[in-house]
Coordinates of C-alpha atoms in Angstrom, one line a residue:
X1 CA -16.6 -250.8 -70.4
X2 CA -19.8 -252.9 -71.2
X3 CA -21.6 -252.5 -74.3
X4 CA -25.2 -251.6 -74.0
X5 CA -28.3 -252.7 -76.0
X6 CA -31.9 -249.8 -75.8
X7 CA -34.1 -249.1 -78.2
X8 CA -36.4 -247.3 -76.2
X9 CA -36.8 -244.0 -79.0
X10 CA -37.2 -242.8 -82.3
X11 CA -33.9 -242.1 -83.1
X12 CA -32.3 -245.2 -82.3
X13 CA -30.0 -247.2 -84.0
X14 CA -30.7 -248.1 -87.6
X15 CA -34.3 -248.1 -86.2
X16 CA -33.3 -252.1 -84.2
X17 CA -30.7 -250.2 -81.4
X18 CA -28.3 -248.7 -79.9
X19 CA -25.4 -251.5 -78.9
X20 CA -22.2 -250.3 -78.5
X21 CA -20.6 -247.4 -76.0
X22 CA -22.6 -245.3 -76.5
X23 CA -26.6 -244.3 -78.0
X24 CA -27.4 -241.9 -80.2
X25 CA -28.4 -239.4 -77.4
X26 CA -25.6 -239.5 -76.1
X27 CA -25.8 -241.9 -73.2
X28 CA -22.7 -243.9 -72.6
X29 CA -23.3 -247.5 -71.8
X30 CA -22.3 -247.9 -68.4
X31 CA -25.6 -245.3 -67.8
X32 CA -27.1 -247.1 -69.7
X33 CA -27.0 -250.0 -68.7
X34 CA -27.4 -249.1 -64.5
X35 CA -30.6 -247.6 -65.8
X36 CA -31.7 -251.0 -66.6
X37 CA -30.9 -252.2 -63.5
X38 CA -32.6 -249.4 -61.9
X39 CA -35.5 -250.4 -63.9
X40 CA -34.2 -254.6 -61.8
X41 CA -34.6 -252.6 -58.8
X42 CA -37.9 -251.4 -60.0
X43 CA -39.8 -254.7 -59.8
X44 CA -38.4 -255.7 -57.0
X45 CA -40.1 -252.8 -54.9
X46 CA -42.8 -253.3 -57.2
X47 CA -42.6 -257.2 -55.8
X48 CA -42.6 -256.0 -52.0
X49 CA -45.7 -253.9 -52.0
X50 CA -48.4 -255.0 -52.0
X51 CA -52.0 -252.6 -53.2
X52 CA -52.0 -251.6 -49.5
X53 CA -48.4 -251.0 -48.2
X54 CA -47.7 -248.1 -50.3
X55 CA -45.9 -244.9 -48.9
X56 CA -45.1 -241.4 -49.7
X57 CA -41.6 -243.1 -49.8
X58 CA -42.8 -245.8 -52.1
X59 CA -44.4 -244.4 -54.7
X60 CA -42.4 -240.9 -55.0
X61 CA -39.4 -243.5 -55.3
X62 CA -41.4 -245.5 -58.0
X63 CA -42.4 -242.4 -59.9
X64 CA -38.6 -240.9 -59.4
X65 CA -37.0 -244.5 -60.8
X66 CA -39.6 -244.4 -64.2
X67 CA -38.5 -240.6 -64.6
X68 CA -35.5 -241.2 -64.3
X69 CA -34.9 -243.8 -67.4
X70 CA -36.6 -242.0 -69.8
X71 CA -34.8 -240.6 -73.1
X72 CA -33.2 -237.2 -72.8
X73 CA -33.3 -237.2 -68.7
X74 CA -30.0 -238.1 -67.2
X75 CA -26.6 -239.3 -68.3
X76 CA -25.0 -239.5 -64.5
X77 CA -23.9 -242.8 -63.6
X78 CA -23.4 -241.4 -59.9
X79 CA -27.5 -240.2 -59.3
X80 CA -28.7 -243.2 -61.7
X81 CA -26.6 -245.7 -58.8
X82 CA -27.7 -243.3 -55.7
X83 CA -31.0 -243.8 -57.3
X84 CA -30.9 -247.5 -57.8
X85 CA -29.1 -248.0 -54.1
X86 CA -32.1 -245.7 -52.6
X87 CA -34.8 -248.0 -54.0
X88 CA -32.8 -251.1 -53.4
X89 CA -32.9 -249.9 -49.8
X90 CA -36.8 -249.2 -49.9
X91 CA -37.5 -253.1 -50.9
X92 CA -35.0 -254.6 -48.7
X93 CA -36.6 -252.8 -45.5
X94 CA -40.1 -254.4 -46.9
X95 CA -38.9 -257.4 -48.0
X96 CA -35.7 -259.2 -46.9
X97 CA -33.4 -261.0 -49.9
X98 CA -35.4 -261.3 -52.9
X99 CA -32.9 -260.0 -55.5
X100 CA -33.7 -257.5 -58.5
X101 CA -35.0 -258.9 -61.2
X102 CA -32.4 -258.9 -64.8
X103 CA -34.4 -257.2 -67.2
X104 CA -32.2 -258.5 -69.6
X105 CA -34.5 -261.3 -69.3
X106 CA -37.3 -258.7 -71.1
X107 CA -34.9 -257.6 -73.9
X108 CA -33.7 -261.6 -74.7
X109 CA -37.6 -263.1 -74.9
X110 CA -39.8 -264.2 -77.7
X111 CA -40.0 -261.3 -80.0
X112 CA -43.7 -260.8 -79.4
X113 CA -43.3 -261.0 -75.3
X114 CA -40.4 -258.4 -75.9
X115 CA -42.5 -255.9 -77.6
X116 CA -45.2 -256.1 -75.4
X117 CA -43.6 -256.1 -72.2
X118 CA -41.5 -252.5 -73.5
X119 CA -44.9 -251.5 -75.0
X120 CA -46.2 -252.1 -71.4
X121 CA -42.5 -250.5 -69.6
X122 CA -42.4 -247.3 -72.0
X123 CA -45.9 -246.8 -71.5
X124 CA -45.3 -247.2 -67.5
X125 CA -41.9 -244.4 -67.6
X126 CA -44.2 -241.5 -70.2
X127 CA -47.7 -241.7 -67.2
X128 CA -45.1 -241.7 -65.1
X129 CA -43.8 -238.6 -66.2
X130 CA -46.8 -236.8 -66.1
X131 CA -47.7 -238.7 -62.3
X132 CA -44.7 -237.0 -60.8
X133 CA -45.5 -233.0 -62.9
X134 CA -49.0 -233.9 -60.4
X135 CA -47.1 -235.3 -57.4
X136 CA -45.3 -232.0 -57.2
X137 CA -48.5 -229.8 -56.9
X138 CA -50.1 -232.7 -54.3
X139 CA -51.9 -234.0 -56.2
X140 CA -52.0 -237.8 -56.1
X141 CA -54.7 -240.8 -57.7
X142 CA -54.0 -244.4 -55.9
X143 CA -56.0 -246.3 -58.4
X144 CA -52.6 -244.8 -61.1
X145 CA -50.6 -245.3 -58.3
X146 CA -51.3 -249.1 -57.7
X147 CA -51.1 -249.3 -61.5
X148 CA -47.6 -248.5 -61.8
X149 CA -46.9 -251.2 -59.2
X150 CA -48.8 -253.9 -60.7
X151 CA -47.1 -253.0 -64.5
X152 CA -43.8 -253.3 -63.1
X153 CA -44.9 -256.8 -61.4
X154 CA -46.0 -258.1 -64.5
X155 CA -43.2 -257.7 -66.7
X156 CA -40.9 -259.5 -63.9
X157 CA -43.3 -262.2 -64.0
X158 CA -43.8 -265.3 -67.6
X159 CA -46.2 -263.7 -68.9
X160 CA -48.5 -264.6 -72.5
X161 CA -49.3 -262.4 -75.9
X162 CA -53.4 -263.3 -74.7
X163 CA -51.5 -262.1 -70.9
X164 CA -49.9 -258.9 -71.7
X165 CA -52.1 -257.3 -73.9
X166 CA -55.3 -256.5 -71.4
X167 CA -52.1 -255.1 -69.3
X168 CA -50.9 -252.7 -72.6
X169 CA -54.5 -251.1 -73.0
X170 CA -54.8 -251.1 -69.4
X171 CA -51.3 -249.5 -69.1
X172 CA -52.7 -246.5 -71.6
X173 CA -56.2 -246.2 -69.7
X174 CA -54.2 -245.3 -66.6
X175 CA -51.9 -242.2 -68.7
X176 CA -55.5 -240.8 -69.7
X177 CA -56.4 -240.7 -66.0
X178 CA -53.1 -239.6 -65.0
X179 CA -53.2 -237.1 -68.0
X180 CA -56.6 -235.9 -66.6
X181 CA -55.1 -235.6 -62.8
X182 CA -52.7 -233.6 -64.5
X183 CA -54.9 -231.1 -65.9
X184 CA -56.6 -230.7 -63.1
X185 CA -53.6 -230.4 -61.0
X186 CA -52.6 -227.4 -63.5
X187 CA -55.6 -225.8 -64.0
X188 CA -57.1 -225.5 -60.4
X189 CA -53.2 -223.8 -59.2
X190 CA -52.6 -222.1 -62.3
X191 CA -56.0 -221.3 -64.0
X192 CA -57.1 -222.2 -67.2
X193 CA -54.8 -221.5 -69.8
X194 CA -56.2 -218.4 -72.5
X195 CA -55.2 -217.9 -75.8
X196 CA -51.6 -216.0 -75.6
X197 CA -49.3 -214.3 -78.5
X198 CA -45.7 -215.6 -77.0
X199 CA -43.0 -213.0 -79.0
X200 CA -39.8 -215.0 -80.2
X201 CA -37.5 -211.8 -79.5
X202 CA -34.8 -211.6 -76.3
X203 CA -35.0 -208.4 -75.0
X204 CA -32.0 -206.6 -73.4
X205 CA -30.4 -207.7 -70.4
X206 CA -30.1 -210.9 -67.8
X207 CA -32.5 -214.0 -68.5
X208 CA -33.1 -217.1 -67.8
X209 CA -33.8 -220.2 -70.2
X210 CA -36.4 -222.2 -68.7
X211 CA -36.7 -225.8 -70.2
X212 CA -38.6 -229.4 -69.6
X213 CA -41.9 -229.0 -69.0
X214 CA -42.5 -228.3 -65.2
X215 CA -44.9 -225.1 -64.2
X216 CA -43.8 -226.0 -60.6
X217 CA -40.0 -225.4 -61.0
X218 CA -41.1 -222.4 -63.4
X219 CA -43.2 -220.7 -61.1
X220 CA -41.1 -221.2 -57.8
X221 CA -37.9 -219.8 -60.3
X222 CA -40.7 -216.9 -61.1
X223 CA -41.3 -216.2 -57.7
X224 CA -37.4 -216.0 -56.6
X225 CA -36.6 -214.0 -59.7
X226 CA -39.5 -211.1 -58.5
X227 CA -38.3 -207.4 -58.6
X228 CA -34.3 -208.6 -59.7
X229 CA -33.8 -207.1 -63.2
X230 CA -34.0 -210.5 -64.8
X231 CA -36.5 -211.4 -67.3
X232 CA -37.7 -215.1 -68.0
X233 CA -37.8 -217.3 -71.8
X234 CA -39.8 -220.8 -71.7
X235 CA -38.1 -222.9 -74.1
X236 CA -39.4 -226.2 -76.1
X237 CA -42.2 -228.1 -74.0
X238 CA -42.5 -225.2 -71.4
X239 CA -43.6 -222.5 -74.3
X240 CA -47.5 -223.3 -73.1
X241 CA -46.5 -222.0 -69.2
X242 CA -47.7 -218.1 -71.1
X243 CA -50.6 -219.4 -71.3
X244 CA -51.9 -219.8 -67.4
X245 CA -53.4 -216.9 -65.8
X246 CA -51.2 -216.9 -62.7
X247 CA -47.8 -217.4 -63.9
X248 CA -48.8 -214.6 -66.7
X249 CA -49.0 -212.6 -64.3
X250 CA -45.6 -211.6 -63.7
X251 CA -44.2 -209.5 -65.9
X252 CA -40.2 -210.5 -66.4
X253 CA -42.3 -214.1 -68.6
X254 CA -41.2 -212.4 -71.7
X255 CA -40.8 -214.3 -74.3
X256 CA -39.7 -218.4 -75.9
X257 CA -36.3 -218.2 -76.9
X258 CA -35.5 -220.8 -79.8
X259 CA -37.7 -223.7 -80.7
X260 CA -37.5 -227.6 -80.2
X261 CA -35.4 -229.3 -78.1
X262 CA -33.5 -230.9 -81.2
X263 CA -31.8 -227.8 -81.7
X264 CA -30.7 -226.4 -78.5
X265 CA -27.0 -227.6 -78.8
X266 CA -26.5 -224.6 -82.4
X267 CA -29.1 -222.5 -80.3
X268 CA -27.4 -221.9 -76.4
X269 CA -23.8 -221.7 -78.3
X270 CA -22.5 -219.0 -76.2
X271 CA -26.2 -217.5 -74.2
X272 CA -25.0 -214.9 -72.5
X273 CA -27.2 -216.8 -70.0
X274 CA -28.3 -219.8 -68.1
X275 CA -30.8 -222.2 -68.9
X276 CA -32.9 -224.4 -66.3
X277 CA -33.2 -228.6 -67.6
X278 CA -36.8 -229.1 -65.2
X279 CA -37.5 -232.6 -67.2
X280 CA -36.4 -234.4 -69.8
X281 CA -35.0 -233.1 -73.6
X282 CA -31.5 -232.5 -72.3
X283 CA -29.2 -233.2 -75.1
X284 CA -25.2 -233.2 -74.6
X285 CA -23.7 -230.4 -73.6
X286 CA -21.0 -228.8 -75.4
X287 CA -18.7 -226.2 -74.3
X288 CA -19.8 -223.5 -75.7
X289 CA -22.6 -222.9 -72.9
X290 CA -21.6 -225.8 -70.3
X291 CA -21.2 -223.8 -67.3
X292 CA -24.6 -222.4 -67.8
X293 CA -26.3 -225.5 -67.3
X294 CA -28.3 -226.1 -64.1
X295 CA -30.0 -229.3 -63.6
X296 CA -33.1 -230.2 -60.6
X297 CA -35.8 -232.7 -59.9
X298 CA -35.0 -236.0 -61.5
X299 CA -32.8 -234.9 -64.7
X300 CA -29.0 -234.9 -64.5
X301 CA -25.9 -234.5 -65.8
X302 CA -21.9 -235.2 -65.3
X303 CA -20.3 -231.9 -63.7
X304 CA -23.1 -229.3 -64.3
X305 CA -24.7 -227.1 -60.8
X306 CA -27.8 -229.7 -59.4
X307 CA -30.6 -227.5 -58.1
X308 CA -32.1 -230.1 -54.9
X309 CA -35.3 -230.8 -53.3
X310 CA -35.3 -226.8 -51.4
X311 CA -35.4 -225.5 -54.8
X312 CA -33.0 -222.4 -54.1
X313 CA -32.3 -221.2 -57.5
X314 CA -30.0 -218.4 -56.2
X315 CA -26.7 -220.6 -58.0
X316 CA -29.0 -219.8 -61.6
X317 CA -30.2 -215.9 -60.6
X318 CA -26.3 -215.4 -59.9
X319 CA -25.2 -216.8 -63.1
X320 CA -27.8 -214.6 -65.1
X321 CA -26.4 -211.4 -63.2
X322 CA -23.0 -212.0 -64.2
X323 CA -23.5 -213.1 -68.1
X324 CA -25.8 -210.4 -68.2
X325 CA -27.7 -211.3 -71.7
X326 CA -27.9 -209.7 -74.8
X327 CA -27.1 -206.1 -74.9
X328 CA -29.3 -205.1 -77.4
X329 CA -32.6 -207.0 -78.1
X330 CA -31.7 -210.3 -79.9
X331 CA -34.7 -211.2 -82.4
X332 CA -34.9 -215.4 -82.9
X333 CA -37.7 -216.9 -85.3
X334 CA -39.2 -220.3 -85.2
X335 CA -38.2 -223.4 -88.1
X336 CA -40.2 -221.0 -90.7
X337 CA -38.9 -217.3 -90.5
X338 CA -42.2 -216.1 -87.6
X339 CA -41.1 -214.1 -85.0
X340 CA -44.3 -214.7 -82.8
X341 CA -45.6 -217.8 -81.8
X342 CA -49.6 -218.4 -80.2
X343 CA -50.2 -221.5 -77.3
X344 CA -53.1 -221.4 -74.5
X345 CA -55.3 -223.4 -76.3
X346 CA -56.9 -225.4 -74.6
X347 CA -59.7 -227.4 -74.2
X348 CA -61.7 -225.0 -71.6
X349 CA -60.6 -221.8 -74.3
X350 CA -61.9 -224.8 -77.2
X351 CA -64.8 -225.4 -76.2
X352 CA -65.8 -222.0 -75.2
X353 CA -66.3 -222.0 -78.9
X354 CA -67.8 -225.3 -79.7
X355 CA -71.5 -223.9 -80.7
X356 CA -69.0 -221.9 -82.8
X357 CA -67.1 -224.1 -84.5
X358 CA -69.6 -226.6 -85.3
X359 CA -72.3 -224.2 -87.1
X360 CA -69.6 -224.0 -89.3
X361 CA -68.7 -228.0 -89.5
X362 CA -72.5 -227.5 -90.3
X363 CA -72.1 -224.6 -92.7
X364 CA -69.3 -226.4 -94.4
X365 CA -67.2 -223.7 -94.1
X366 CA -65.0 -226.1 -92.1
X367 CA -64.4 -229.4 -93.8
X368 CA -62.1 -231.5 -91.5
X369 CA -59.8 -231.2 -88.5
X370 CA -55.9 -232.3 -88.0
X371 CA -54.1 -233.1 -85.1
X372 CA -50.1 -232.6 -85.9
X373 CA -48.1 -233.1 -83.3
X374 CA -46.4 -235.2 -80.9
X375 CA -42.6 -235.5 -79.9
X376 CA -39.8 -233.4 -82.9
X377 CA -36.8 -235.6 -82.9
X378 CA -33.5 -234.4 -85.8
X379 CA -34.4 -237.0 -88.2
X380 CA -35.3 -235.5 -91.6
X381 CA -38.6 -237.0 -92.5
X382 CA -40.4 -234.8 -89.6
X383 CA -40.2 -231.6 -92.4
X384 CA -43.2 -234.2 -93.9
X385 CA -45.0 -232.5 -90.7
X386 CA -44.6 -229.0 -92.0
X387 CA -45.0 -229.8 -95.3
X388 CA -48.5 -231.0 -94.6
X389 CA -49.4 -228.3 -92.2
X390 CA -48.6 -225.8 -95.6
X391 CA -50.1 -227.8 -97.8
X392 CA -53.6 -228.5 -95.7
X393 CA -56.8 -226.8 -97.2
X394 CA -57.9 -223.2 -96.3
X395 CA -61.5 -224.8 -94.5
X396 CA -59.6 -227.3 -91.9
X397 CA -58.2 -226.1 -89.0
X398 CA -55.4 -227.9 -87.0
X399 CA -54.8 -228.7 -84.0
X400 CA -51.3 -229.4 -82.2
X401 CA -49.4 -230.0 -78.9
X402 CA -46.2 -231.1 -77.8
X403 CA -42.4 -230.3 -78.5
X404 CA -43.8 -230.8 -82.3
X405 CA -45.9 -228.2 -82.5
X406 CA -42.7 -226.3 -83.3
X407 CA -42.6 -227.7 -87.0
X408 CA -45.7 -225.6 -87.6
X409 CA -46.2 -223.4 -84.5
X410 CA -44.7 -219.7 -86.6
X411 CA -46.7 -220.3 -89.7
X412 CA -49.6 -218.0 -90.6
X413 CA -52.5 -219.8 -92.0
X414 CA -54.9 -217.3 -91.3
X415 CA -58.2 -218.3 -89.5
X416 CA -62.1 -219.3 -90.3
X417 CA -64.3 -216.8 -89.2
X418 CA -62.3 -215.2 -86.0
X419 CA -61.0 -218.9 -84.8
X420 CA -56.8 -219.2 -85.8
X421 CA -56.5 -222.4 -88.4
X422 CA -53.8 -223.5 -86.0
X423 CA -54.5 -223.9 -82.1
X424 CA -51.7 -224.8 -80.0
X425 CA -53.2 -226.4 -77.5
X426 CA -50.0 -227.5 -75.1
X427 CA -47.8 -230.1 -73.7
X428 CA -47.7 -233.3 -74.8
X429 CA -49.5 -233.9 -71.3
X430 CA -52.1 -231.6 -73.4
X431 CA -53.2 -234.8 -75.5
X432 CA -55.9 -234.7 -72.8
X433 CA -57.1 -231.5 -74.0
X434 CA -57.1 -232.5 -77.4
X435 CA -59.4 -236.3 -76.7
X436 CA -61.6 -234.3 -74.3
X437 CA -62.5 -231.5 -77.6
X438 CA -62.7 -234.6 -79.8
X439 CA -64.9 -236.1 -77.1
X440 CA -67.6 -232.6 -77.2
X441 CA -67.4 -232.4 -80.7
X442 CA -68.3 -236.2 -81.5
X443 CA -71.2 -235.5 -78.7
X444 CA -72.5 -232.5 -80.5
X445 CA -72.2 -234.4 -83.6
X446 CA -74.6 -237.0 -82.2
X447 CA -71.4 -239.7 -83.7
X448 CA -68.3 -241.6 -82.6
X449 CA -65.4 -240.2 -82.2
X450 CA -63.7 -242.3 -85.3
X451 CA -66.7 -240.8 -87.7
X452 CA -65.3 -236.8 -86.6
X453 CA -64.0 -235.0 -89.4
X454 CA -60.6 -235.2 -87.3
X455 CA -57.1 -236.8 -88.9
X456 CA -54.0 -237.2 -86.0
X457 CA -51.2 -237.0 -87.8
X458 CA -48.6 -238.1 -84.5
X459 CA -44.7 -237.7 -84.5
X460 CA -43.6 -239.6 -81.5
X461 CA -39.7 -240.0 -80.3
X462 CA -39.9 -240.5 -76.7
X463 CA -41.8 -243.1 -74.1
X464 CA -44.2 -240.4 -72.9
X465 CA -45.5 -240.3 -76.5
X466 CA -45.7 -243.8 -76.3
X467 CA -48.1 -243.6 -73.3
X468 CA -50.3 -241.0 -75.3
X469 CA -51.0 -244.0 -78.5
X470 CA -51.4 -246.7 -76.0
X471 CA -54.1 -243.8 -74.3
X472 CA -55.7 -243.4 -78.1
X473 CA -55.7 -247.6 -78.7
X474 CA -57.8 -247.4 -75.6
X475 CA -60.1 -245.1 -76.4
X476 CA -60.7 -247.1 -79.3
X477 CA -59.3 -244.3 -81.6
X478 CA -58.6 -245.7 -85.2
X479 CA -56.9 -244.6 -88.2
X480 CA -53.8 -243.1 -87.0
X481 CA -51.2 -242.0 -89.1
X482 CA -47.8 -242.5 -86.9
X483 CA -44.1 -241.5 -88.0
X484 CA -41.4 -240.4 -88.3
X485 CA -40.7 -244.2 -88.4
X486 CA -42.4 -246.8 -86.6
X487 CA -41.5 -248.3 -83.3
X488 CA -38.4 -250.7 -83.7
X489 CA -39.8 -252.6 -80.3
X490 CA -42.5 -253.2 -82.4
X491 CA -42.7 -257.0 -83.6
X492 CA -44.3 -257.7 -87.2
X493 CA -46.8 -259.7 -84.9
X494 CA -47.6 -257.2 -82.7
X495 CA -47.4 -254.1 -85.6
X496 CA -50.0 -256.4 -87.3
X497 CA -52.0 -256.2 -84.7
X498 CA -52.2 -252.6 -84.0
X499 CA -52.6 -252.5 -87.8
X500 CA -55.6 -254.7 -87.9
X501 CA -57.5 -253.9 -85.0
X502 CA -56.9 -250.1 -85.3
X503 CA -55.6 -249.2 -88.6
X504 CA -52.8 -247.6 -87.4
X505 CA -51.0 -246.1 -90.7
X506 CA -46.8 -245.2 -91.2
X507 CA -46.8 -241.9 -92.6
X508 CA -45.9 -241.5 -96.6
X509 CA -46.1 -238.6 -98.3
X510 CA -47.5 -235.9 -97.9
X511 CA -49.8 -235.9 -101.3
X512 CA -50.5 -239.5 -100.8
X513 CA -52.4 -238.8 -96.8
X514 CA -53.6 -235.6 -97.8
X515 CA -55.1 -237.5 -100.7
X516 CA -56.3 -240.3 -98.7
X517 CA -58.0 -238.5 -95.9
X518 CA -59.5 -236.1 -97.9
X519 CA -60.0 -238.3 -101.2

């Protein structure tokens, strides 16, 4: 088996890169190398498609191809190869005779060029995930799609640092536009999220656990399980589904199962119910629940049942009835022992209270805002985010989002005149909500975002977090605290540029960082 090289996620071996025959994520080298080949085919497709030659089929292949290569999405060499073949055929039909690009040229380039091209590629992968979710709801933006082709073409060209840096920032700008598009798709389809308390207890009887991010898949499953005596529970990043009014109408959408994605191997141990994975955050499946795992969309794992494009969830429903669920109510807790969590504090819900929040700041009752969130993971250093939340003063507000919220979302930190001190804004793509709130507050105070009493304490894991970081940089947002480690693919020169230009700071200790922020 040929060896691999991959350094696109935070858990990469020794914080330098996964090599050998298996990555830390559990992906085998043959699958990882096929994903590199798929990326090369996407570059060939981008070269074959000009701005006026895009089509629905080429757009779908571009999005699916990029999304497939995100960490913890696809562990199946067969499906990766099949998708590569489809992309190759699409490119060949447009410009015959052009070879696929060899992605090894990126990994073997000088470290600064490799670093900048990695930022672009990984950013494009993250943005593609958001674009794919919007696509599933019928929302497409030509400017966003055109940039995928442009960005992939640039990856296959000889470019210097001065040419690549603007593309890195443009990737962040496009991701902001894409998150805005997805926000529109979700809210027009399911309504504006409303604050909702979600129980962590699993009621007795048949149930299905839904993991991932795709609200469209959730809606289809809810419709197909209506009146079948099966309860539906969210898992990890699907938690914010509880805040959407049109999903809340389904009385069998009951609560949330477990905590963040990286705990699934022991939380799913012998679970008496099926689990449906709709997007990334799938881990290597253990035997104790392997017969209950189902995948759909771009997610794929060897020997697991895959629900195709027809979205007929009959096999999942049959498995739920066969398993039967728990015989008695099954209580679960968050990592801090809480039995419920809140969600639904998206930009609409928060900005309805903007006047009150501004008044509380002016009265000195709210001293500071912290955005504590991002991707979660298994690294021990991630306990930093729980400790940070616990140590924030009582006159501060915590905004949180993405699966990083599971480090703190079951804490009971009280309220400030009716406003909860922890506000869960949603999934990782709902960083758009946090940005919109920050800009509204800046406008209310007549200042720049960087002048607000707001600090961003971010955790990263995979490529959607890279896309969001690039968006923050594109907006000129500075003084971001980033952890638990810095990306292995960022070279010293590029890191120095980011530190000087944007004051990105690696997290240190909670006490030191709080002292720096609050004085």
